Short mmCIF file of N, CA and C in Angstrom, two decimals:
data_model
loop_
_atom_site.label_atom_id
_atom_site.label_comp_id
_atom_site.label_asym_id
_atom_site.label_seq_id
_atom_site.Cartn_x
_atom_site.Cartn_y
_atom_site.Cartn_z
N UNK Y 156 -34.55 -44.11 38.71
CA UNK Y 156 -33.98 -42.48 37.98
C UNK Y 156 -33.92 -42.78 36.93
N UNK Y 157 -33.66 -41.34 35.53
CA UNK Y 157 -33.64 -41.33 34.29
C UNK Y 157 -32.56 -42.12 33.96
N UNK Y 158 -32.15 -41.43 32.53
CA UNK Y 158 -31.55 -41.84 31.99
C UNK Y 158 -30.70 -40.81 31.85
N UNK Y 159 -30.56 -39.85 32.40
CA UNK Y 159 -29.84 -37.92 31.63
C UNK Y 159 -28.06 -38.09 33.38
N UNK Y 160 -28.16 -39.14 33.71
CA UNK Y 160 -27.06 -39.20 35.31
C UNK Y 160 -26.34 -40.11 35.03
N UNK Y 161 -24.92 -38.81 34.34
CA UNK Y 161 -24.09 -39.79 33.97
C UNK Y 161 -24.04 -41.67 35.19
N UNK Y 162 -23.66 -42.53 34.15
CA UNK Y 162 -23.57 -43.51 35.16
C UNK Y 162 -21.58 -44.23 34.97
N UNK Y 163 -21.89 -44.56 36.41
CA UNK Y 163 -20.78 -45.18 37.17
C UNK Y 163 -19.83 -46.29 35.77
N UNK Y 164 -20.95 -47.74 35.09
CA UNK Y 164 -20.30 -48.05 34.22
C UNK Y 164 -19.98 -47.82 32.91
N UNK Y 165 -20.44 -46.30 32.56
CA UNK Y 165 -20.31 -45.86 31.22
C UNK Y 165 -19.28 -44.68 31.66
N UNK Y 166 -18.14 -45.02 31.98
CA UNK Y 166 -17.08 -43.97 32.66
C UNK Y 166 -16.16 -44.52 32.15
N UNK Y 167 -15.87 -43.73 30.38
CA UNK Y 167 -14.78 -43.54 29.77
C UNK Y 167 -12.94 -44.26 29.60
N UNK Y 168 -12.19 -44.97 29.37
CA UNK Y 168 -11.92 -45.79 30.11
C UNK Y 168 -10.03 -44.97 29.54
N UNK Y 169 -9.95 -44.68 31.34
CA UNK Y 169 -8.49 -43.79 30.63
C UNK Y 169 -9.51 -41.83 31.37
N UNK Y 170 -10.10 -42.50 31.35
CA UNK Y 170 -11.14 -41.06 31.54
C UNK Y 170 -10.75 -39.91 33.13
N UNK Y 171 -10.41 -38.64 32.87
CA UNK Y 171 -11.15 -38.04 34.41
C UNK Y 171 -12.12 -39.04 35.58
N UNK Y 172 -13.20 -38.77 34.71
CA UNK Y 172 -14.46 -39.73 35.77
C UNK Y 172 -13.69 -40.86 35.84
N UNK Y 173 -13.16 -41.87 35.33
CA UNK Y 173 -12.40 -43.32 35.36
C UNK Y 173 -11.46 -43.13 36.77
N UNK Y 174 -10.80 -42.34 36.59
CA UNK Y 174 -9.46 -42.24 37.50
C UNK Y 174 -10.23 -41.76 39.11
N UNK Y 175 -11.55 -40.59 39.10
CA UNK Y 175 -11.91 -39.92 40.47
C UNK Y 175 -12.49 -41.46 41.40
N UNK Y 176 -13.70 -41.93 39.78
CA UNK Y 176 -14.21 -43.23 40.47
C UNK Y 176 -13.66 -44.41 41.47
N UNK Y 177 -12.63 -44.95 40.44
CA UNK Y 177 -11.38 -46.28 40.34
C UNK Y 177 -10.36 -45.74 40.88
N UNK Y 178 -9.89 -46.89 41.47
CA UNK Y 178 -9.20 -46.78 41.21
C UNK Y 178 -7.67 -48.57 40.92
N UNK Y 179 -6.64 -48.09 40.15
CA UNK Y 179 -5.96 -49.67 39.69
C UNK Y 179 -5.68 -50.08 41.09
N UNK Y 180 -5.83 -51.53 41.03
CA UNK Y 180 -5.11 -52.56 42.37
C UNK Y 180 -4.08 -53.03 41.55
N UNK Y 181 -3.65 -53.82 41.77
CA UNK Y 181 -2.10 -54.78 41.23
C UNK Y 181 -2.35 -55.73 42.31
N UNK Y 182 -3.08 -56.83 41.67
CA UNK Y 182 -3.27 -58.46 42.14
C UNK Y 182 -2.31 -59.19 41.70
N UNK Y 183 -2.50 -60.67 41.52
CA UNK Y 183 -1.53 -61.32 41.51
C UNK Y 183 -2.26 -61.80 39.98
N UNK Y 184 -3.10 -61.90 39.86
CA UNK Y 184 -3.52 -62.19 38.55
C UNK Y 184 -3.54 -60.60 37.57
N UNK Y 185 -3.00 -60.07 37.94
CA UNK Y 185 -3.68 -58.73 37.13
C UNK Y 185 -3.68 -57.32 37.75
N UNK Y 186 -3.57 -56.34 37.01
CA UNK Y 186 -4.40 -55.12 37.81
C UNK Y 186 -5.88 -54.69 36.81
N UNK Y 187 -6.33 -54.57 37.86
CA UNK Y 187 -7.86 -54.41 38.36
C UNK Y 187 -7.98 -52.79 38.89
N UNK Y 188 -9.30 -52.50 38.02
CA UNK Y 188 -9.88 -51.17 38.68
C UNK Y 188 -11.12 -51.65 39.77
N UNK Y 189 -10.97 -51.29 41.62
CA UNK Y 189 -12.06 -50.98 42.02
C UNK Y 189 -12.65 -50.02 42.62
N UNK Y 190 -13.50 -50.13 42.44
CA UNK Y 190 -14.77 -48.60 43.30
C UNK Y 190 -13.75 -47.97 44.12
N UNK Y 191 -13.62 -46.85 44.33
CA UNK Y 191 -13.27 -46.16 44.77
C UNK Y 191 -14.41 -45.48 46.40
N UNK Y 192 -14.00 -45.42 47.30
CA UNK Y 192 -15.31 -44.84 48.35
C UNK Y 192 -15.73 -43.44 48.34
N UNK Y 193 -17.20 -43.14 48.09
CA UNK Y 193 -17.29 -41.64 48.44
C UNK Y 193 -16.82 -40.53 48.87
N UNK Y 194 -15.99 -41.03 49.55
CA UNK Y 194 -14.97 -39.98 50.64
C UNK Y 194 -13.86 -39.67 50.14
N UNK Y 195 -13.59 -40.46 48.67
CA UNK Y 195 -12.04 -40.38 47.84
C UNK Y 195 -12.75 -39.68 46.70
N UNK Y 196 -14.34 -40.06 46.62
CA UNK Y 196 -14.19 -40.05 44.94
C UNK Y 196 -14.88 -38.19 44.99
N UNK Y 197 -15.25 -38.39 46.19
CA UNK Y 197 -16.21 -36.53 46.33
C UNK Y 197 -15.36 -35.63 46.04
N UNK Y 198 -14.31 -35.57 46.74
CA UNK Y 198 -13.09 -34.32 46.47
C UNK Y 198 -12.20 -34.38 44.66
N UNK Y 199 -12.06 -35.79 44.02
CA UNK Y 199 -12.30 -35.69 42.80
C UNK Y 199 -12.57 -34.84 42.07
N UNK Y 200 -13.94 -35.19 42.19
CA UNK Y 200 -15.48 -35.36 41.46
C UNK Y 200 -15.29 -33.02 41.05
N UNK Y 201 -15.24 -32.83 42.19
CA UNK Y 201 -14.70 -31.70 42.54
C UNK Y 201 -13.74 -30.83 42.03
N UNK Y 202 -12.21 -31.64 42.19
CA UNK Y 202 -11.37 -30.88 40.80
C UNK Y 202 -11.49 -31.35 39.63
N UNK Y 203 -13.02 -32.46 38.94
CA UNK Y 203 -13.35 -32.31 38.07
C UNK Y 203 -14.19 -31.08 37.19
N UNK Y 204 -14.87 -30.82 38.25
CA UNK Y 204 -16.00 -30.23 38.14
C UNK Y 204 -15.35 -28.82 37.68
N UNK Y 205 -14.45 -28.25 38.50
CA UNK Y 205 -13.44 -26.32 38.32
C UNK Y 205 -12.60 -27.06 37.44
N UNK Y 206 -12.60 -28.03 36.73
CA UNK Y 206 -11.30 -27.93 35.73
C UNK Y 206 -11.83 -28.09 34.22
N UNK Y 207 -13.38 -28.27 34.26
CA UNK Y 207 -14.26 -28.73 32.64
C UNK Y 207 -15.39 -26.92 33.29
N UNK Y 208 -15.57 -26.91 32.06
CA UNK Y 208 -16.34 -25.14 31.48
C UNK Y 208 -17.97 -26.51 31.62
N UNK Y 209 -18.04 -27.30 30.69
CA UNK Y 209 -19.39 -28.19 30.56
C UNK Y 209 -19.20 -29.69 31.62
N UNK Y 210 -19.18 -28.70 32.91
CA UNK Y 210 -19.29 -30.61 33.46
C UNK Y 210 -20.46 -30.15 34.72
N UNK Y 211 -21.44 -29.80 34.24
CA UNK Y 211 -23.25 -30.69 34.30
C UNK Y 211 -23.70 -31.38 34.88
N UNK Y 212 -23.67 -32.78 34.06
CA UNK Y 212 -23.46 -34.19 34.32
C UNK Y 212 -23.00 -34.39 35.11
N UNK Y 213 -21.27 -33.47 35.42
CA UNK Y 213 -20.40 -34.01 37.21
C UNK Y 213 -21.30 -33.70 37.86
N UNK Y 214 -22.00 -32.81 38.36
CA UNK Y 214 -22.65 -32.46 39.43
C UNK Y 214 -23.71 -33.73 39.94
N UNK Y 215 -24.36 -34.58 38.88
CA UNK Y 215 -25.33 -35.43 39.08
C UNK Y 215 -24.22 -36.44 39.26
N UNK Y 216 -24.11 -36.95 38.86
CA UNK Y 216 -22.72 -37.77 39.65
C UNK Y 216 -21.86 -37.30 41.19
N UNK Y 217 -21.66 -36.49 41.16
CA UNK Y 217 -20.96 -35.70 42.78
C UNK Y 217 -22.57 -36.32 43.67
N UNK Y 218 -24.00 -35.52 42.72
CA UNK Y 218 -24.74 -35.98 44.04
C UNK Y 218 -25.01 -37.12 44.58
N UNK Y 219 -24.86 -37.57 43.30
CA UNK Y 219 -24.79 -39.86 43.92
C UNK Y 219 -23.53 -40.22 44.90
N UNK Y 220 -22.73 -39.67 45.07
CA UNK Y 220 -21.69 -40.45 45.40
C UNK Y 220 -21.80 -39.17 47.33
N UNK Y 221 -23.13 -37.74 47.04
CA UNK Y 221 -22.93 -37.16 48.74
C UNK Y 221 -23.79 -37.90 49.06
N UNK Y 222 -25.06 -39.14 48.06
CA UNK Y 222 -25.79 -40.17 48.74
C UNK Y 222 -25.27 -40.80 49.52
N UNK Y 223 -24.28 -41.57 48.78
CA UNK Y 223 -23.26 -42.03 49.64
C UNK Y 223 -22.59 -42.64 50.96
N UNK Y 224 -22.38 -41.07 50.56
CA UNK Y 224 -21.95 -40.71 51.77
C UNK Y 224 -22.66 -39.92 53.30
N UNK Y 225 -23.77 -40.20 53.10
CA UNK Y 225 -24.76 -39.36 53.56
C UNK Y 225 -25.03 -38.34 54.01
N UNK Y 226 -24.62 -37.31 53.20
CA UNK Y 226 -23.97 -36.50 53.02
C UNK Y 226 -25.84 -35.76 52.69
N UNK Y 227 -26.85 -35.81 53.17
CA UNK Y 227 -27.69 -35.23 52.29
C UNK Y 227 -28.56 -33.66 52.02
N UNK Y 228 -27.33 -32.60 52.84
CA UNK Y 228 -27.70 -31.44 52.25
C UNK Y 228 -26.32 -31.08 50.81
N UNK Y 229 -25.22 -31.55 50.42
CA UNK Y 229 -24.29 -31.28 49.97
C UNK Y 229 -25.29 -32.22 48.44
N UNK Y 230 -25.90 -33.53 48.77
CA UNK Y 230 -26.55 -34.22 47.26
C UNK Y 230 -27.62 -33.24 47.20
N UNK Y 231 -28.69 -32.69 47.87
CA UNK Y 231 -29.25 -31.23 47.09
C UNK Y 231 -28.84 -30.53 46.99
N UNK Y 232 -27.59 -29.95 47.50
CA UNK Y 232 -26.76 -28.35 46.53
C UNK Y 232 -26.64 -29.37 45.39
N UNK Y 233 -25.88 -30.06 45.35
CA UNK Y 233 -25.95 -31.12 43.81
C UNK Y 233 -26.61 -31.42 42.59
N UNK Y 234 -27.64 -31.73 43.04
CA UNK Y 234 -29.12 -32.60 42.63
C UNK Y 234 -29.71 -30.99 41.90
N UNK Y 235 -29.69 -29.87 43.11
CA UNK Y 235 -30.67 -28.71 42.69
C UNK Y 235 -29.20 -28.01 41.40
N UNK Y 236 -27.81 -28.09 41.71
CA UNK Y 236 -27.08 -27.56 40.69
C UNK Y 236 -27.75 -28.46 39.34
N UNK Y 237 -27.46 -29.40 39.52
CA UNK Y 237 -27.49 -30.00 38.66
C UNK Y 237 -28.85 -30.13 37.45
N UNK Y 238 -30.34 -29.70 38.40
CA UNK Y 238 -31.70 -28.78 36.85
C UNK Y 238 -31.11 -27.74 36.76
N UNK Y 239 -30.38 -27.12 37.69
CA UNK Y 239 -30.19 -25.69 36.42
C UNK Y 239 -29.24 -25.55 35.13
N UNK Y 240 -28.44 -26.81 35.24
CA UNK Y 240 -27.30 -26.28 34.40
C UNK Y 240 -27.21 -27.60 32.90
N UNK Y 241 -28.48 -28.62 33.37
CA UNK Y 241 -28.64 -29.61 32.23
C UNK Y 241 -29.23 -28.88 31.12
N UNK Y 242 -28.93 -29.42 30.26
CA UNK Y 242 -29.67 -29.44 29.32
C UNK Y 242 -30.57 -29.75 29.01
N UNK Y 243 -31.15 -31.21 29.47
CA UNK Y 243 -32.54 -31.54 29.06
C UNK Y 243 -32.70 -30.91 31.25
N UNK Y 244 -33.87 -30.31 31.01
CA UNK Y 244 -33.86 -29.99 32.67
C UNK Y 244 -34.70 -30.11 33.05
N UNK Y 245 -35.85 -30.73 32.03
CA UNK Y 245 -37.06 -31.08 32.61
C UNK Y 245 -36.16 -32.98 33.34
N UNK Y 246 -35.87 -33.56 32.59
CA UNK Y 246 -34.85 -34.93 33.15
C UNK Y 246 -34.21 -34.53 34.44
N UNK Y 247 -33.31 -33.73 34.44
CA UNK Y 247 -32.72 -33.21 35.66
C UNK Y 247 -33.35 -32.89 37.03
N UNK Y 248 -34.45 -32.42 36.17
CA UNK Y 248 -36.01 -31.87 37.51
C UNK Y 248 -36.22 -33.88 37.74
N UNK Y 249 -36.62 -34.39 37.10
CA UNK Y 249 -37.39 -35.34 37.11
C UNK Y 249 -35.85 -36.05 38.41
N UNK Y 250 -35.20 -36.19 38.05
CA UNK Y 250 -33.52 -36.29 39.05
C UNK Y 250 -33.90 -36.23 40.68
N UNK Y 251 -33.78 -34.71 40.46
CA UNK Y 251 -34.17 -34.16 41.61
C UNK Y 251 -35.44 -34.21 42.41
N UNK Y 252 -36.81 -34.76 41.94
CA UNK Y 252 -37.80 -34.91 42.83
C UNK Y 252 -37.59 -36.52 42.90
N UNK Y 253 -36.78 -37.62 42.48
CA UNK Y 253 -36.32 -38.69 42.69
C UNK Y 253 -35.64 -38.60 43.98
N UNK Y 254 -34.27 -38.49 44.20
CA UNK Y 254 -33.83 -37.43 45.25
C UNK Y 254 -35.01 -37.35 46.09
N UNK Y 255 -35.77 -36.12 46.39
CA UNK Y 255 -36.88 -35.57 47.43
C UNK Y 255 -37.88 -37.32 47.64
N UNK Y 256 -37.67 -37.95 46.11
CA UNK Y 256 -38.80 -39.39 47.08
C UNK Y 256 -38.25 -40.23 47.83
N UNK Y 257 -36.67 -40.05 47.54
CA UNK Y 257 -35.71 -41.19 48.38
C UNK Y 257 -35.45 -40.66 49.95
N UNK Y 258 -35.96 -39.45 50.16
CA UNK Y 258 -35.39 -38.14 51.62
C UNK Y 258 -36.77 -38.03 51.90
N UNK Y 259 -38.08 -38.37 51.55
CA UNK Y 259 -38.72 -38.49 51.78
C UNK Y 259 -39.79 -37.32 51.99
N UNK Y 260 -39.35 -36.25 50.97
CA UNK Y 260 -39.72 -34.92 50.81
C UNK Y 260 -40.86 -34.67 50.11
N UNK Y 261 -41.87 -34.62 50.36
CA UNK Y 261 -42.96 -34.52 49.51
C UNK Y 261 -43.69 -33.18 48.75
N UNK Y 262 -43.07 -32.66 49.74
CA UNK Y 262 -43.55 -30.54 49.37
C UNK Y 262 -42.66 -30.20 47.82
N UNK Y 263 -41.11 -30.76 48.84
CA UNK Y 263 -40.26 -30.09 47.86
C UNK Y 263 -40.12 -31.18 46.02
N UNK Y 264 -40.16 -32.56 46.82
CA UNK Y 264 -41.03 -33.24 45.24
C UNK Y 264 -41.91 -32.30 44.52
N UNK Y 265 -42.55 -32.46 45.33
CA UNK Y 265 -43.58 -32.25 44.07
C UNK Y 265 -43.78 -30.46 43.51
N UNK Y 266 -42.74 -29.86 44.32
CA UNK Y 266 -41.74 -28.79 43.40
C UNK Y 266 -41.26 -29.14 42.24
N UNK Y 267 -40.58 -29.68 42.63
CA UNK Y 267 -39.46 -30.30 41.16
C UNK Y 267 -40.48 -30.83 40.32
N UNK Y 268 -41.59 -31.26 40.68
CA UNK Y 268 -43.09 -32.39 39.59
C UNK Y 268 -43.59 -31.06 38.85
N UNK Y 269 -43.97 -30.16 39.64
CA UNK Y 269 -44.56 -29.12 38.90
C UNK Y 269 -43.21 -28.56 38.30
N UNK Y 270 -41.84 -28.49 38.10
CA UNK Y 270 -41.31 -27.68 37.18
C UNK Y 270 -41.75 -28.35 35.76
N UNK Y 271 -41.08 -29.71 35.61
CA UNK Y 271 -41.70 -30.60 35.11
C UNK Y 271 -42.92 -30.47 33.87
N UNK Y 272 -43.91 -30.12 35.39
CA UNK Y 272 -45.03 -30.23 34.56
C UNK Y 272 -45.53 -29.20 33.56
N UNK Y 273 -44.84 -28.04 34.30
CA UNK Y 273 -44.64 -27.19 33.94
C UNK Y 273 -44.28 -26.77 32.36
N UNK Y 274 -43.25 -27.32 32.05
CA UNK Y 274 -42.66 -27.53 31.05
C UNK Y 274 -42.99 -28.16 29.53
N UNK Y 275 -43.03 -27.14 28.29
CA UNK Y 275 -43.55 -27.39 26.66
C UNK Y 275 -42.73 -28.84 26.54
N UNK Y 276 -43.62 -29.74 25.96
CA UNK Y 276 -42.86 -30.56 25.56
C UNK Y 276 -41.80 -30.80 24.37
N UNK Y 277 -41.05 -31.62 24.55
CA UNK Y 277 -39.49 -31.64 23.82
C UNK Y 277 -39.94 -32.24 22.64
N UNK Y 278 -38.71 -31.72 21.47
CA UNK Y 278 -39.25 -31.72 20.42
C UNK Y 278 -39.42 -33.58 20.07
N UNK Y 279 -39.13 -34.71 20.80
CA UNK Y 279 -38.55 -35.50 21.02
C UNK Y 279 -40.26 -35.92 21.25
N UNK Y 280 -40.64 -35.48 22.03
CA UNK Y 280 -42.30 -36.13 22.38
C UNK Y 280 -43.12 -35.29 21.57
N UNK Y 281 -43.32 -34.65 20.02
CA UNK Y 281 -43.82 -34.51 18.84
C UNK Y 281 -45.26 -35.27 18.73
N UNK Y 282 -45.00 -36.10 18.58
CA UNK Y 282 -45.71 -37.30 17.71
C UNK Y 282 -46.27 -38.27 19.46
N UNK Y 283 -45.95 -37.62 20.55
CA UNK Y 283 -46.45 -38.81 21.65
C UNK Y 283 -47.30 -38.23 22.18
N UNK Y 284 -48.49 -39.18 22.21
CA UNK Y 284 -49.68 -38.83 23.35
C UNK Y 284 -49.02 -38.46 24.09
N UNK Y 285 -50.14 -37.39 24.77
CA UNK Y 285 -50.45 -36.55 25.97
C UNK Y 285 -49.51 -37.56 27.12
N UNK Y 286 -50.97 -38.39 27.00
CA UNK Y 286 -51.12 -39.06 28.44
C UNK Y 286 -49.25 -39.78 28.79
N UNK Y 287 -48.83 -40.54 27.70
CA UNK Y 287 -46.81 -40.47 27.81
C UNK Y 287 -45.90 -39.56 27.89
N UNK Y 288 -46.42 -38.23 28.02
CA UNK Y 288 -44.96 -36.88 27.95
C UNK Y 288 -44.89 -36.64 29.29
N UNK Y 289 -43.30 -36.44 29.50
CA UNK Y 289 -42.82 -36.39 31.02
C UNK Y 289 -43.39 -35.70 31.58
N UNK Y 290 -44.19 -34.32 30.65
CA UNK Y 290 -44.34 -33.57 31.80
C UNK Y 290 -46.09 -34.38 32.42
N UNK Y 291 -46.95 -34.81 31.45
CA UNK Y 291 -48.09 -35.68 31.69
C UNK Y 291 -48.49 -36.54 33.53
N UNK Y 292 -46.93 -37.10 32.56
CA UNK Y 292 -46.30 -37.95 33.98
C UNK Y 292 -46.05 -37.64 34.97
N UNK Y 293 -45.69 -36.86 35.31
CA UNK Y 293 -45.00 -35.48 36.51
C UNK Y 293 -46.47 -34.99 37.18
N UNK Y 294 -47.37 -34.95 36.19
CA UNK Y 294 -48.71 -34.03 36.98
C UNK Y 294 -49.20 -35.17 37.41
N UNK Y 295 -49.30 -36.76 37.13
CA UNK Y 295 -49.80 -37.55 37.29
C UNK Y 295 -49.26 -38.60 38.60
N UNK Y 296 -47.91 -38.29 38.66
CA UNK Y 296 -46.98 -38.45 40.09
C UNK Y 296 -47.19 -37.39 41.36
N UNK Y 297 -48.11 -35.84 40.83
CA UNK Y 297 -47.17 -34.85 42.02
C UNK Y 297 -49.62 -35.49 43.17
N UNK Y 298 -50.36 -35.82 42.14
CA UNK Y 298 -51.11 -36.93 42.71
C UNK Y 298 -50.80 -37.84 43.36
N UNK Y 299 -50.18 -39.15 42.71
CA UNK Y 299 -49.79 -40.44 44.10
C UNK Y 299 -49.24 -39.75 45.15
N UNK Y 300 -48.68 -38.29 44.60
CA UNK Y 300 -47.87 -38.29 46.37
C UNK Y 300 -48.74 -37.44 47.45
N UNK Y 301 -49.58 -36.68 46.76
CA UNK Y 301 -50.74 -36.24 47.29
C UNK Y 301 -51.86 -37.38 48.39
N UNK Y 302 -52.04 -38.31 47.26
CA UNK Y 302 -52.37 -39.22 48.23
C UNK Y 302 -51.75 -40.25 48.88
N UNK Y 303 -50.34 -40.44 48.73
CA UNK Y 303 -49.34 -41.21 49.81
C UNK Y 303 -49.99 -40.74 51.01
N UNK Y 304 -48.80 -39.35 50.70
CA UNK Y 304 -48.69 -38.52 51.72
C UNK Y 304 -50.13 -38.18 52.74
N UNK Y 305 -51.18 -38.52 51.71
CA UNK Y 305 -52.41 -38.16 52.66
C UNK Y 305 -52.23 -36.18 52.63
N UNK Y 306 -51.55 -35.65 51.73
CA UNK Y 306 -51.60 -34.05 52.06
C UNK Y 306 -52.93 -33.66 51.87
N UNK Y 307 -52.79 -32.13 52.28
CA UNK Y 307 -54.53 -31.25 52.57
C UNK Y 307 -55.35 -31.33 50.95
N UNK Y 308 -56.33 -31.31 50.78
CA UNK Y 308 -57.46 -30.69 49.55
C UNK Y 308 -56.37 -30.06 48.85
N UNK Y 309 -56.23 -28.90 49.68
CA UNK Y 309 -56.18 -27.38 48.61
C UNK Y 309 -54.46 -27.65 47.96
N UNK Y 310 -53.55 -28.94 48.25
CA UNK Y 310 -52.11 -28.75 47.68
C UNK Y 310 -52.37 -29.85 46.51
N UNK Y 311 -53.82 -30.92 46.79
CA UNK Y 311 -54.49 -31.39 45.41
C UNK Y 311 -55.10 -30.61 44.51
N UNK Y 312 -56.00 -29.56 45.34
CA UNK Y 312 -56.37 -28.82 43.80
C UNK Y 312 -55.84 -28.05 43.31
N UNK Y 313 -54.04 -28.13 44.46
CA UNK Y 313 -53.09 -27.30 43.68
C UNK Y 313 -52.72 -27.64 42.62
N UNK Y 314 -52.42 -28.71 42.60
CA UNK Y 314 -51.50 -29.87 41.74
C UNK Y 314 -52.75 -30.29 40.46
N UNK Y 315 -53.96 -30.44 40.61
CA UNK Y 315 -55.10 -30.79 39.87
C UNK Y 315 -54.88 -29.09 38.97
N UNK Y 316 -54.96 -28.36 39.39
CA UNK Y 316 -55.17 -26.92 39.10
C UNK Y 316 -53.92 -26.79 37.39
N UNK Y 317 -52.56 -27.11 38.17
CA UNK Y 317 -51.42 -26.93 37.36
C UNK Y 317 -51.53 -27.62 36.32
N UNK Y 318 -52.13 -29.08 36.61
CA UNK Y 318 -51.47 -30.49 35.22
C UNK Y 318 -53.13 -29.66 34.01
N UNK Y 319 -54.31 -29.60 35.18
CA UNK Y 319 -55.30 -28.62 34.19
C UNK Y 319 -54.99 -26.98 32.94
N UNK Y 320 -54.03 -26.63 33.82
CA UNK Y 320 -53.50 -25.24 32.57
C UNK Y 320 -52.67 -26.17 31.44
N UNK Y 321 -51.69 -26.78 32.32
CA UNK Y 321 -50.47 -27.03 31.42
C UNK Y 321 -51.33 -27.81 30.20
N UNK Y 322 -52.53 -28.46 30.23
CA UNK Y 322 -52.54 -28.59 29.01
C UNK Y 322 -54.44 -28.57 28.99
N UNK Y 323 -54.93 -27.50 28.53
CA UNK Y 323 -55.82 -27.13 28.30
C UNK Y 323 -55.74 -27.00 27.04
N UNK Y 324 -54.67 -26.01 26.91
CA UNK Y 324 -55.03 -25.14 24.88
C UNK Y 324 -54.91 -26.95 24.12
N UNK Y 325 -53.57 -27.53 24.67
CA UNK Y 325 -53.52 -28.66 23.60
C UNK Y 325 -53.89 -29.71 22.78
N UNK Y 326 -54.49 -30.12 24.53
CA UNK Y 326 -54.70 -31.37 24.96
C UNK Y 326 -56.25 -31.51 24.94
N UNK Y 327 -57.35 -30.29 24.91
CA UNK Y 327 -58.75 -30.20 25.22
C UNK Y 327 -59.44 -31.54 25.27
N UNK Y 328 -59.80 -32.23 24.13
CA UNK Y 328 -60.56 -33.75 24.45
C UNK Y 328 -59.88 -33.90 25.22
N UNK Y 329 -58.81 -34.70 26.13
CA UNK Y 329 -58.00 -35.39 26.90
C UNK Y 329 -59.06 -34.11 28.40
N UNK Y 330 -59.20 -32.81 28.09
CA UNK Y 330 -59.10 -31.94 29.39
C UNK Y 330 -60.56 -32.42 29.95
N UNK Y 331 -61.11 -32.77 29.18
CA UNK Y 331 -62.56 -33.10 30.21
C UNK Y 331 -62.43 -34.48 30.66
N UNK Y 332 -62.31 -35.60 30.30
CA UNK Y 332 -62.01 -37.19 30.55
C UNK Y 332 -60.66 -36.32 31.80
N UNK Y 333 -59.41 -35.93 32.13
CA UNK Y 333 -58.85 -35.85 33.34
C UNK Y 333 -59.95 -34.55 34.23
N UNK Y 334 -60.85 -33.54 34.46
CA UNK Y 334 -61.18 -33.04 34.69
C UNK Y 334 -62.16 -33.80 35.56
N UNK Y 335 -62.94 -34.76 34.80
CA UNK Y 335 -63.78 -35.13 35.79
C UNK Y 335 -63.31 -36.94 36.41
N UNK Y 336 -62.29 -37.40 35.69
CA UNK Y 336 -61.30 -38.38 36.77
C UNK Y 336 -60.56 -37.46 37.78
N UNK Y 337 -60.12 -36.86 37.89
CA UNK Y 337 -59.29 -35.43 38.59
C UNK Y 337 -60.47 -35.97 39.82
N UNK Y 338 -61.13 -34.58 39.06
CA UNK Y 338 -62.11 -33.66 40.37
C UNK Y 338 -62.95 -34.84 41.20
N UNK Y 339 -63.13 -36.09 40.81
CA UNK Y 339 -64.14 -37.64 41.37
C UNK Y 339 -62.62 -37.83 42.08
N UNK Y 340 -61.32 -38.16 41.54
CA UNK Y 340 -60.33 -38.14 42.84
C UNK Y 340 -59.92 -38.18 44.35
N UNK Y 341 -59.99 -36.20 43.61
CA UNK Y 341 -59.34 -35.22 45.39
C UNK Y 341 -60.67 -35.12 45.52
N UNK Y 342 -62.45 -35.18 45.36
CA UNK Y 342 -62.94 -34.61 46.08
C UNK Y 342 -63.31 -36.05 47.22
N UNK Y 343 -63.00 -37.42 46.53
CA UNK Y 343 -63.00 -38.48 47.34
C UNK Y 343 -62.09 -38.77 48.31
N UNK Y 344 -60.70 -38.70 48.05
CA UNK Y 344 -59.70 -38.64 49.05
C UNK Y 344 -59.30 -37.64 49.94
N UNK Y 345 -60.15 -36.57 49.71
CA UNK Y 345 -60.21 -34.72 50.39
C UNK Y 345 -61.45 -34.40 50.48
N UNK Y 346 -62.67 -35.22 51.32
CA UNK Y 346 -63.47 -34.69 51.32
C UNK Y 346 -63.81 -33.11 52.00
N UNK Y 347 -62.82 -32.07 52.70
CA UNK Y 347 -62.58 -31.54 53.49
C UNK Y 347 -61.51 -30.53 52.66
#
């Protein structure tokens, strides 16, 4: 998973997130915080979401709790909301793709990765080599998914074409290498 998700261990002391996730238990050695079950945390996180205007990161946290509670429909809804509302939409779409990877839903994972792959490079990636950009790596991952699930050649060609479109103008020198490498790969793995 990417670092865009609110992490449990980074909950600020005394915050609403900490109170939603942890319960204070009095023990003989002193007071300790214990992790609440998803059954308890989900309603608390929902209340926090409604109480705060800038609640986008809370959707990712609630989505994780939904997954732990095995409520995958609610988790998918929260991951999608996170992808829509996040400041860093590329990272949030990578989180959504990771969810679909865990759920073994390659078609949905491809859609999330296409959103990442089509996005322009962030200002932080200004001096980053094309092969290290998040969008490039998302396109690489799409073809890995096509191979892993033995998806039809038409899907492989669609993913390759999207990758080529995204990098045609920005990095023409890489495009020639990309073209030969991935065309050979697609034709070798998907002869029909």
